[in-house]
Amino acid sequence: MQLFITLTDMKKVIATSSAPAAIGPYSQAVEAGGMVFVSGQLPVDPATGSFAEGGIKELTRQSLTNIKAILAEAGLTMDNVVKTSVFLADMNDFAAMNEVYATFFEGDAPARSAVAVKELPKGARVEIECIAVR
């Protein structure tokens, strides 16, 4: 009789064509122990494979829309999000990003970090990741 359960017994990969495919050796999201860890989402439109057109508001909207699609694949919504991390190539984009970000969460907002980074993959201006709980 086995008394121990390993993490690999408990983890499930989440993937959807409604969000951009991973561009490296990682999953769009992984569920483990009732928690869903969504990888950083660039503002890539899954229909075109290109960045969303427009400024930081449109880019932020696309990153969050990608997260929303991944969570939906897992049977969750943005209400299940407990933590986000926002990575910006330019902290001057913070206010505009924040304006769009706020529209994706009703009621109590999740905990969040927002940091400026030197560079993001593919020259992106924003990348957002999150943790959601069932």
Coordinates of C-alpha atoms in Angstrom, one line a residue:
M1 CA 0.0 0.0 0.0
Q2 CA 1.4 3.4 -1.1
L3 CA 1.1 6.1 1.6
F4 CA 3.0 8.9 -0.2
I5 CA 1.7 10.9 -3.2
T6 CA 4.3 12.6 -5.2
L7 CA 3.8 16.0 -6.9
T8 CA 3.8 14.4 -10.3
D9 CA 0.8 12.3 -9.2
M10 CA -1.0 15.5 -8.4
K11 CA -0.1 17.9 -11.1
K12 CA -2.1 18.6 -14.3
V13 CA -1.1 20.6 -17.3
I14 CA -3.6 23.2 -18.5
A15 CA -3.5 24.1 -22.2
T16 CA -5.9 25.9 -24.6
S17 CA -5.8 27.1 -28.1
S18 CA -7.6 30.3 -26.9
A19 CA -4.3 31.6 -25.6
P20 CA -0.9 31.7 -27.2
A21 CA 1.1 28.4 -27.2
A22 CA 4.1 28.3 -25.0
I23 CA 7.3 29.6 -26.8
G24 CA 9.6 27.5 -24.7
P25 CA 9.8 24.4 -22.5
Y26 CA 7.0 25.4 -20.1
S27 CA 3.2 25.0 -19.9
Q28 CA 0.5 27.6 -20.2
A29 CA -0.5 26.6 -16.7
V30 CA -0.1 23.8 -14.2
E31 CA -2.6 22.8 -11.5
A32 CA -1.4 21.2 -8.3
G33 CA -3.1 20.8 -5.0
G34 CA -6.1 22.9 -6.1
M35 CA -3.9 25.8 -7.2
V36 CA -3.4 26.9 -10.8
F37 CA -0.2 28.5 -11.7
V38 CA -0.5 30.5 -14.9
S39 CA 2.8 31.2 -16.8
G40 CA 3.6 34.7 -17.7
Q41 CA 1.4 35.8 -20.6
L42 CA 2.7 38.2 -23.2
P43 CA 0.2 40.3 -25.1
V44 CA 0.1 37.9 -28.0
D45 CA -3.2 37.5 -29.9
P46 CA -3.6 33.7 -30.3
A47 CA -5.4 34.2 -33.6
T48 CA -2.5 36.1 -35.3
G49 CA 0.5 35.1 -33.2
S50 CA 1.5 38.7 -33.0
F51 CA 1.3 41.3 -30.3
A52 CA -2.0 43.1 -29.9
E53 CA -2.1 46.4 -31.8
G54 CA -2.1 49.6 -29.8
G55 CA -0.4 50.9 -26.7
I56 CA 0.0 49.6 -23.2
K57 CA -3.7 49.5 -22.5
E58 CA -4.4 47.2 -25.4
L59 CA -1.3 45.1 -24.6
T60 CA -2.4 44.7 -21.0
R61 CA -5.9 43.8 -22.0
Q62 CA -4.5 41.0 -24.3
S63 CA -2.2 39.6 -21.6
L64 CA -5.2 39.5 -19.2
T65 CA -7.5 38.1 -21.8
N66 CA -5.0 35.2 -22.4
I67 CA -5.0 34.5 -18.6
K68 CA -8.8 34.5 -18.6
A69 CA -8.8 32.0 -21.4
I70 CA -6.4 29.7 -19.6
L71 CA -8.3 29.9 -16.4
A72 CA -11.5 29.1 -18.3
E73 CA -9.9 26.0 -19.6
A74 CA -9.2 25.0 -16.0
G75 CA -12.9 25.7 -15.1
L76 CA -12.0 28.9 -13.2
T77 CA -12.6 32.6 -13.6
M78 CA -10.6 35.8 -12.6
D79 CA -12.5 35.6 -9.3
N80 CA -10.3 32.6 -8.4
V81 CA -7.1 34.6 -8.8
V82 CA -5.3 35.2 -5.5
K83 CA -1.9 36.6 -6.8
T84 CA -0.6 38.3 -9.9
S85 CA 2.8 39.5 -11.0
V86 CA 3.0 42.2 -13.6
F87 CA 6.3 42.8 -15.4
L88 CA 6.7 46.1 -17.3
A89 CA 9.4 47.1 -19.6
D90 CA 8.8 50.8 -18.6
M91 CA 7.4 51.8 -15.2
N92 CA 6.0 54.9 -16.9
D93 CA 3.3 52.5 -18.3
F94 CA 2.1 51.6 -14.7
A95 CA -0.9 54.0 -14.5
A96 CA -2.3 53.0 -17.9
M97 CA -1.7 49.3 -17.2
N98 CA -3.4 49.7 -13.8
E99 CA -6.5 51.3 -15.4
V100 CA -7.1 48.3 -17.6
Y101 CA -6.0 45.7 -15.0
A102 CA -8.7 47.0 -12.6
T103 CA -11.4 46.2 -15.1
F104 CA -10.6 42.4 -15.0
F105 CA -11.3 42.0 -11.2
E106 CA -14.7 42.6 -9.5
G107 CA -14.8 43.1 -5.8
D108 CA -11.7 42.3 -3.9
A109 CA -8.6 42.4 -6.1
P110 CA -5.9 39.8 -5.7
A111 CA -2.5 40.4 -4.2
R112 CA -0.1 41.8 -6.8
S113 CA 3.5 42.7 -7.5
A114 CA 4.3 45.1 -10.3
V115 CA 8.0 45.6 -11.3
A116 CA 9.9 47.1 -14.1
V117 CA 12.3 44.8 -15.8
K118 CA 15.2 45.4 -18.2
E119 CA 13.7 43.3 -21.0
L120 CA 10.8 40.9 -21.7
P121 CA 10.7 38.1 -24.3
K122 CA 10.1 39.2 -27.9
G123 CA 10.5 42.8 -26.9
A124 CA 7.2 42.9 -25.1
R125 CA 6.1 45.9 -23.0
V126 CA 4.1 43.8 -20.5
E127 CA 3.9 40.2 -19.2
I128 CA 1.5 39.1 -16.5
E129 CA 1.3 35.8 -14.5
C130 CA -1.0 34.6 -11.8
I131 CA -1.9 32.0 -9.2
A132 CA -5.6 31.0 -8.9
V133 CA -7.2 28.7 -6.3
R134 CA -10.2 26.4 -6.7

